[in-house]
Coordinates of C-alpha atoms in Angstrom, one line a residue:
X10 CA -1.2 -22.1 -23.4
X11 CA -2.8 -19.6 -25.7
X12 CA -4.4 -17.6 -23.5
X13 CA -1.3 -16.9 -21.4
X14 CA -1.4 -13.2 -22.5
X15 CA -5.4 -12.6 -22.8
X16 CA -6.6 -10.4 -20.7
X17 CA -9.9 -10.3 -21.8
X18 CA -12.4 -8.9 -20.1
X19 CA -10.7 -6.6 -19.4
X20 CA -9.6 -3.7 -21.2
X21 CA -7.7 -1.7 -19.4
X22 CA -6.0 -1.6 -16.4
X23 CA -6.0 1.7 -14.0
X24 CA -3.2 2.4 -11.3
X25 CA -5.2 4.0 -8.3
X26 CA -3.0 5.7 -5.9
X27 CA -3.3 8.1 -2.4
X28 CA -2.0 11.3 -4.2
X29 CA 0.5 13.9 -2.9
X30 CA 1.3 17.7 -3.4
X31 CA 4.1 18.6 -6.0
X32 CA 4.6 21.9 -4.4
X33 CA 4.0 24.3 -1.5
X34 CA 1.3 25.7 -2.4
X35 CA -0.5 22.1 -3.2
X36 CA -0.1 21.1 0.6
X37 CA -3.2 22.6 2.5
X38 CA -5.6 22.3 -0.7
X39 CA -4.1 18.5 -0.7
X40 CA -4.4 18.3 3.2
X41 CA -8.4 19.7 2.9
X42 CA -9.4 16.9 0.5
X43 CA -7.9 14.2 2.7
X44 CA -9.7 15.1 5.6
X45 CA -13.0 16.5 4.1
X46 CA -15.8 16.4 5.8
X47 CA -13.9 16.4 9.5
X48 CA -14.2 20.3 9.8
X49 CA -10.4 20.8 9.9
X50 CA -9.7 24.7 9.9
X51 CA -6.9 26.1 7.4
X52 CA -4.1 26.5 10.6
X53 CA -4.0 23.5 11.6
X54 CA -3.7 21.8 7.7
X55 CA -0.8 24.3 7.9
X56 CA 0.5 22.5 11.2
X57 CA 0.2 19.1 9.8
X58 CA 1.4 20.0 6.4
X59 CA 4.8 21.2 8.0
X60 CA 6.1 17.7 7.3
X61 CA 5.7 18.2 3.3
X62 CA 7.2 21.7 3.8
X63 CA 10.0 20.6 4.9
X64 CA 10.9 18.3 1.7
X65 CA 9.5 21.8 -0.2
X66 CA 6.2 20.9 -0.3
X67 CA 6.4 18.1 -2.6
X68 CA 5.6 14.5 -1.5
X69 CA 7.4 11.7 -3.4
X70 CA 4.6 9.7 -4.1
X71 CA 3.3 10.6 -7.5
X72 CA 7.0 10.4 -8.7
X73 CA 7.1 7.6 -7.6
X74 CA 3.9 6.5 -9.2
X75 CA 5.0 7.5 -12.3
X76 CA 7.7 4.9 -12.3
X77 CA 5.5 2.4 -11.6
X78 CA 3.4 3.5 -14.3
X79 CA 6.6 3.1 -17.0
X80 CA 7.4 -0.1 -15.0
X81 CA 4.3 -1.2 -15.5
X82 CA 3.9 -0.6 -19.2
X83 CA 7.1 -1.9 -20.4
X84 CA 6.8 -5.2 -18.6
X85 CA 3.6 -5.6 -20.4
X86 CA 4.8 -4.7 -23.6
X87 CA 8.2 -6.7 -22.6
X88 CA 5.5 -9.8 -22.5
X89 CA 3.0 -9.2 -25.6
X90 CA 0.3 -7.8 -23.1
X91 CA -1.3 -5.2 -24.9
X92 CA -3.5 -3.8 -22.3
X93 CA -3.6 0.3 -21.7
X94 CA -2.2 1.6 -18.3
X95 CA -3.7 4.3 -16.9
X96 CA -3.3 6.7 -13.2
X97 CA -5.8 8.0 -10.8
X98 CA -5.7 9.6 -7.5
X99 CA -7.8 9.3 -4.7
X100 CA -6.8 13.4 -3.1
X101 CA -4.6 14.9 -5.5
X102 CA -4.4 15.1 -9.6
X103 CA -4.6 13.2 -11.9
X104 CA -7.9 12.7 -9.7
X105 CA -9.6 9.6 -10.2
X106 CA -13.2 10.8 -11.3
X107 CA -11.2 12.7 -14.1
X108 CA -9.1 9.6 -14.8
X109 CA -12.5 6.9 -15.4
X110 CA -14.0 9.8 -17.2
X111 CA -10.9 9.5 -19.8
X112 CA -10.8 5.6 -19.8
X113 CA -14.9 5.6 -20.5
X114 CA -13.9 8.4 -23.8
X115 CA -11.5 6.2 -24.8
X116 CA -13.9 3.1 -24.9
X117 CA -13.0 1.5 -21.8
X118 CA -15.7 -0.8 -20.5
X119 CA -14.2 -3.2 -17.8
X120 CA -11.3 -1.7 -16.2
X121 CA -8.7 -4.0 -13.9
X122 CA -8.2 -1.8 -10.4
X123 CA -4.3 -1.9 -8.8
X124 CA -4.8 0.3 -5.7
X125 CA -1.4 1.1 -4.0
X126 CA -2.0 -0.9 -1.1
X127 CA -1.3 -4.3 -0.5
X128 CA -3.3 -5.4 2.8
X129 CA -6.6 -5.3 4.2
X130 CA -8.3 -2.6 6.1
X131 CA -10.8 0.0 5.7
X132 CA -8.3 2.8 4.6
X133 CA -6.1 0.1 2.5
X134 CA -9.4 -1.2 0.5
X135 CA -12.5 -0.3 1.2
X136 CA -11.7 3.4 1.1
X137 CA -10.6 2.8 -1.9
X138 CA -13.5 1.0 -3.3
X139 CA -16.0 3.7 -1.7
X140 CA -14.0 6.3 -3.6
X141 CA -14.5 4.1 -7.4
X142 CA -18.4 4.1 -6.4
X143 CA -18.1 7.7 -6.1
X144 CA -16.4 8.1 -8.9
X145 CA -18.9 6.1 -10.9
X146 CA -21.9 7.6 -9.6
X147 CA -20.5 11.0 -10.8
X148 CA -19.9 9.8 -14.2
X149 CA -23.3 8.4 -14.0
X150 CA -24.9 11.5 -13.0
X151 CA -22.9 12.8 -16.3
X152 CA -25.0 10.8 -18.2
X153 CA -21.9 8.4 -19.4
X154 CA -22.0 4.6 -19.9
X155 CA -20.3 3.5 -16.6
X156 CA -17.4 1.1 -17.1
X157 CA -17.2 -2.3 -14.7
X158 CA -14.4 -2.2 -12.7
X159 CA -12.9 -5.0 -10.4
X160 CA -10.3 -4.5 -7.8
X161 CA -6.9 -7.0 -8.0
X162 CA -6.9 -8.9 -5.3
X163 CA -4.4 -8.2 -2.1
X164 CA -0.9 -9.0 -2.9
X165 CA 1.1 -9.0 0.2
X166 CA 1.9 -12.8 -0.4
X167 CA 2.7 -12.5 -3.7
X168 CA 6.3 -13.3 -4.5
X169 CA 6.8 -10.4 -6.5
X170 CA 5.9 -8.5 -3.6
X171 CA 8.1 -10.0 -1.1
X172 CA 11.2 -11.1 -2.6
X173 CA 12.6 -7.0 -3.2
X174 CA 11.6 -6.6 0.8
X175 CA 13.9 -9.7 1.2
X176 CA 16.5 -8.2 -0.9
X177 CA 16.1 -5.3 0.9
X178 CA 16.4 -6.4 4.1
X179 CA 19.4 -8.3 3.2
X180 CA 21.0 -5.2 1.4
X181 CA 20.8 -3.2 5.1
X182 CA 21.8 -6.1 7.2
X183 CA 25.1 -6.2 4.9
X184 CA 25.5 -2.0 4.9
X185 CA 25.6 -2.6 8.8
X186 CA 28.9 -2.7 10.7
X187 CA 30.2 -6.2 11.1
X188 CA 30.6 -6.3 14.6
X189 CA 26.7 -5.2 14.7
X190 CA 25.2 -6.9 12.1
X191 CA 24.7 -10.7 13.7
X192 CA 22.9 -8.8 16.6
X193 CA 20.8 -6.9 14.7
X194 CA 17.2 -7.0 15.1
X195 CA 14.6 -6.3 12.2
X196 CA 11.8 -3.8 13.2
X197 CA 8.5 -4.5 10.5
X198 CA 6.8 -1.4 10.5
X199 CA 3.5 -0.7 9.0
X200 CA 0.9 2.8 9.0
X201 CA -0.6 2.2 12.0
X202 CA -4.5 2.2 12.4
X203 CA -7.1 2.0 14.9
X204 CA -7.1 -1.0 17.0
X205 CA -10.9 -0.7 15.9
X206 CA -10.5 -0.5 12.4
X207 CA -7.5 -3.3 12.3
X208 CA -10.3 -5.8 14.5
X209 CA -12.7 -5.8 11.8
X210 CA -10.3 -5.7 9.1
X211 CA -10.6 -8.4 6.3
X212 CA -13.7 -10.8 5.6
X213 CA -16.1 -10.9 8.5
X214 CA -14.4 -14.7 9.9
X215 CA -10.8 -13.0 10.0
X216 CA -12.2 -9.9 12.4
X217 CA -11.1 -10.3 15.9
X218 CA -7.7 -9.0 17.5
X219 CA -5.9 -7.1 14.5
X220 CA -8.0 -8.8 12.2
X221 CA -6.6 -9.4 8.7
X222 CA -4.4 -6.3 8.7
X223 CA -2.0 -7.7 11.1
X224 CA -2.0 -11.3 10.4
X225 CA -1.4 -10.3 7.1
X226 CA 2.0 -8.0 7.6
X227 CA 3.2 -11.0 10.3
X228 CA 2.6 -13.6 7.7
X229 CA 5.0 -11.4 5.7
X230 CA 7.7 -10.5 8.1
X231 CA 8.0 -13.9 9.1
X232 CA 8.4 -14.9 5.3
X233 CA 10.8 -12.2 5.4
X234 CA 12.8 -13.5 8.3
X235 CA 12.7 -17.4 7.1
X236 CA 14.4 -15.8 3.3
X237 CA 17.1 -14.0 6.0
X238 CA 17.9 -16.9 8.0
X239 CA 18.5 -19.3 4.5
X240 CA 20.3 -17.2 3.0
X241 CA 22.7 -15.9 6.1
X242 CA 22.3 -18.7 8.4
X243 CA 21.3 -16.2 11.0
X244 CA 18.3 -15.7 13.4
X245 CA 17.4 -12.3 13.6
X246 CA 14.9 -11.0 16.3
X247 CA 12.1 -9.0 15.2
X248 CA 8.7 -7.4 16.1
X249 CA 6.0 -5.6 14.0
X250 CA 6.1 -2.0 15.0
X251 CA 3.8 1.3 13.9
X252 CA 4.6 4.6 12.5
X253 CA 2.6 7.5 11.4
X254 CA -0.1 7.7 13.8
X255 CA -2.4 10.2 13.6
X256 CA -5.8 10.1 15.1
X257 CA -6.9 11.5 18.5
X258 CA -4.9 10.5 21.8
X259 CA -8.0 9.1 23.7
X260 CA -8.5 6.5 20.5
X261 CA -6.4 3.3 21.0
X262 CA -3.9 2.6 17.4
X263 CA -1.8 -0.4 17.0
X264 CA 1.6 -0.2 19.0
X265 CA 4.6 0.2 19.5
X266 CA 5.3 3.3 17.7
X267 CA 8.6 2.6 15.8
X268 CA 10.4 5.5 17.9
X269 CA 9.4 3.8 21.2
X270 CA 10.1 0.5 20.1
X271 CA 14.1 1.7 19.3
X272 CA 14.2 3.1 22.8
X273 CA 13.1 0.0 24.2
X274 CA 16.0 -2.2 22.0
X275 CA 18.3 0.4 22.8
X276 CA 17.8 0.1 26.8
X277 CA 17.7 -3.9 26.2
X278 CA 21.1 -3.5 24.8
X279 CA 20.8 -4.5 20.9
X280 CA 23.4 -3.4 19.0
X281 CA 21.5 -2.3 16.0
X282 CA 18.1 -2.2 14.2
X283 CA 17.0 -2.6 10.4
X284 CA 13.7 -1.1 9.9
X285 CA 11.6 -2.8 6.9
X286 CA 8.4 -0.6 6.1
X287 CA 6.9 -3.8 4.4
X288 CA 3.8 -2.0 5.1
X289 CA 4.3 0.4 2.4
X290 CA 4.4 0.1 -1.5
X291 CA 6.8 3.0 -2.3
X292 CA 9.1 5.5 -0.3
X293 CA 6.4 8.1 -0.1
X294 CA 6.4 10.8 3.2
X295 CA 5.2 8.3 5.8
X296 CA 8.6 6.2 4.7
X297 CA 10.5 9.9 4.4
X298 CA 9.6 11.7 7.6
X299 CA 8.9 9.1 10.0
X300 CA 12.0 6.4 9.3
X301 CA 14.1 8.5 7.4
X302 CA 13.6 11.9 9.4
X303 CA 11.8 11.0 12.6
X304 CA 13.3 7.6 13.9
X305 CA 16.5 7.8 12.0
X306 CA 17.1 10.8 14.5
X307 CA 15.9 9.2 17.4
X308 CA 18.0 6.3 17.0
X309 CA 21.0 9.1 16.1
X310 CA 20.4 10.4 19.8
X311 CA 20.1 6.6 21.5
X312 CA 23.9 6.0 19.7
X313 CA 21.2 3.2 17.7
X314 CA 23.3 2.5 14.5
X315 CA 19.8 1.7 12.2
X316 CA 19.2 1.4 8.6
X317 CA 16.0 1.1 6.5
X318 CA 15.6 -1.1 3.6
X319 CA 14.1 -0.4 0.5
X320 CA 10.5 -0.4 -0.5
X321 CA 9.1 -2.5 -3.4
X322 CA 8.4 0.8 -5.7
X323 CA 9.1 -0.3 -9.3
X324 CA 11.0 -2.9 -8.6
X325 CA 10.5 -5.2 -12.5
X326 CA 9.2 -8.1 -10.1
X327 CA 6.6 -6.3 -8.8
X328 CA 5.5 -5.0 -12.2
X329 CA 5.6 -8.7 -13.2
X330 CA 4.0 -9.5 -9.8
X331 CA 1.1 -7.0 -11.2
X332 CA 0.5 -8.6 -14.7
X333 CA 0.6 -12.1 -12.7
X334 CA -2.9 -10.9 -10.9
X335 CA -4.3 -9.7 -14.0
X336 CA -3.8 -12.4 -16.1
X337 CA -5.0 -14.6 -13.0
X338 CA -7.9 -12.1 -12.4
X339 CA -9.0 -12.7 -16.4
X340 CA -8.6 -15.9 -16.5
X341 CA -10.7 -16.6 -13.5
X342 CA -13.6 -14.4 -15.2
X343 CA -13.6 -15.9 -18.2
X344 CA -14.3 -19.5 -16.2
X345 CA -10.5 -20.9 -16.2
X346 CA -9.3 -22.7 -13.5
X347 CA -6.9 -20.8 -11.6
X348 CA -4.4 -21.5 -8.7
X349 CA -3.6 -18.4 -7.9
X350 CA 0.5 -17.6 -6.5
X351 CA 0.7 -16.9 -2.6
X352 CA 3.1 -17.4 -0.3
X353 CA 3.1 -17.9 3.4
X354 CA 0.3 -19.5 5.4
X355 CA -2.5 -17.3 4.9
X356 CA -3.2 -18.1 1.1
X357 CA -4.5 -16.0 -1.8
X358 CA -6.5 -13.5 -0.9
X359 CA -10.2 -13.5 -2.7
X360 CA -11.0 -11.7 -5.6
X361 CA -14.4 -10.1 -4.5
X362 CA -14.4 -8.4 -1.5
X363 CA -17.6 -10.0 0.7
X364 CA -20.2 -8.2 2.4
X365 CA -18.8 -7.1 6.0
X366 CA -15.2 -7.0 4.5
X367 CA -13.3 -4.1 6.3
X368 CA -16.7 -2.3 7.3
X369 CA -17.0 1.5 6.4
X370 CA -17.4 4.0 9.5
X371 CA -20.8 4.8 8.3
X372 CA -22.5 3.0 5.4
X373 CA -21.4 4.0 1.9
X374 CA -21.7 2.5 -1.2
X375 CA -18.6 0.7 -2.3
X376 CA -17.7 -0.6 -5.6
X377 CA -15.8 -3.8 -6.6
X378 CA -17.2 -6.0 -4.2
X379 CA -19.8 -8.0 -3.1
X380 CA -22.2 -5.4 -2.2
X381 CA -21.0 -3.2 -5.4
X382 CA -23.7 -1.3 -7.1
X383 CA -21.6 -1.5 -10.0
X384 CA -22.4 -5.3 -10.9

């Protein structure tokens, strides 16, 4: 077909990410613009932040970005897509007001969004599309022409997303000893959320008990599993566990914690654990402190063997994965009939996020969606 490689309308695609100090003295002014507006005094950024101190301040995230970025750009180029790549930040440079503001000098006009995050919830998406409308109004308040820009849809499904987690999975299964390994059982973990916020997560008819965000991640770990027991003829046991809660005590989050769920394996008697963080794109500190640091050690004092399998980061698939959804994205808006590449039972996910989608705490505008004021 001709149009395999036209991604018209859009011209240009931006890689929106979380952000993450690249020193010491980034960590508190990094820590102050994730929590802004909470009233969060200065020591206790400093107690939080002692989790980047201890890796000298610098989170891998943007690194890791970065990658993607190059990954990104030469898969493109690898497949005569000739569409700019650029990178924003939602709470640390290159910020993403500054980044739109360069795409709209360069002559951008309708901008493809990639946010870091593959599943629904308010923190995973709509966050994300409050902070575009933000960063368009500014623009607008510049007096600048104010690009269009549409969100990619979620991509937890996607092959391109999956297959590396199965590799992955497969890789640490094999690093295990052998007299472990048949017994081992695969702990799914994912950032843990509200049990609020993961009820009304996804399109208002998904909300109910975890809502999208956690049918989505066991749709995926039992495409996970199903790829495991093909290609090892073995049944592992698993669960979908939490990590890296942080919200006040009296608030209920998703459970088990990840280090309470290797207590209870360990006191059942399992011989060993491989712990897939399926619910994260890239190794960043939640993957490097709380599995490689935090329940690494716990497991280390149990007598646990564990190990954690790799992240998608910029894995070539996923950056095919990524020019996939484009392509399926701008062939949708240009009227084509698409059938859009999902696995599992849930389906593709929808392009435009609907009106009661992952609600915001209190009402704020939110572009890239249904109820954009960006149209």
């Amino acid at each position: 077909m001709s149009d395999l490689r036209d991604t018209a309308p859009y011209d240009a695609l931006l890689l929106l990410s979380f952000g993450g100090p690249e020193g010491p003295d980034d960590v508190v002014p990094f820590l102050a613009n994730v929590t802004r507006g909470r009233g969060i005094p200065e020591e206790r950024l400093k107690e939080v932040g002692q989790h980047y101190f201890l890796f000298g301040g610098v989170s891998p995230i943007n690194a890791q970005n970065r990658a993607l970025l190059d990954a990104l750009r030469k898969d493109f180029a690898d497949h005569g897509v000739d569409l700019p790549v650029y990178w924003g930040n939602r709470n640390w440079a290159p910020y993403l007001t500054d980044t739109l503001r360069e795409m709209t000098a360069d002559g951008h006009r309708r901008i493809a969004v990639l946010a870091t995050s593959a599943y629904a919830s308010y923190s995973g998406c709509r966050q994300y599309r409050e902070n575009l409308a933000e960063a368009l109004a500014a623009l607008e308040a510049e007096g600048l022409d104010v690009p269009r820009v549409d969100k990619l849809r979620h991509y937890f499904n996607h092959p391109g997303f999956v297959r590396p987690m199965v590799d992955g999975v497969l890789a640490s299964l094999a690093d295990l000893p052998e007299d472990v390994r048949a017994g081992a059982h695969l702990a799914f973990t994912t950032h843990s959320i509200p049990t609020s916020a993961a009820d009304a997560s996804g399109p208002m008819e998904d909300h109910g008990d975890g809502g999208a965000y956690v049918a989505e991640h066991l749709d995926v770990a039992r495409l996970i599993v199903d790829a495991v027991r093909e290609e090892t003829g073995t049944e592992h046991p698993w669960q979908l566990v939490y990590q890296s809660r942080s919200g006040a005590p009296h608030i209920p989050w998703l459970e088990p914690d990840i280090c309470d769920h290797l207590e209870t394996l360990h006191g059942e008697g399992v011989p060993a654990v491989v712990m897939a963080p399926i619910g994260f794109v890239s190794d960043h500190m939640e993957v490097l402190y709380d599995l490689d640091t935090e329940a690494t050690a716990k497991a280390a004092e149990l007598g646990l063997p564990v190990r954690r399998s790799a992240t998608v980061g910029d894995d070539p698939r996923f950056a095919a994965a990524v020019r996939e959804l484009l392509l399926e994205r701008a062939a949708s808006e240009r009227g084509r009939a698409v059938t859009p590449c999902a696995l599992g039972s849930l389906g593709p996910s929808h392009d435009l996020c609907p009106v009661g989608c992952c609600p915001a705490r209190a009402p704020k505008p939110a572009a890239a969606g249904a109820d954009s004021p960006y149209a």
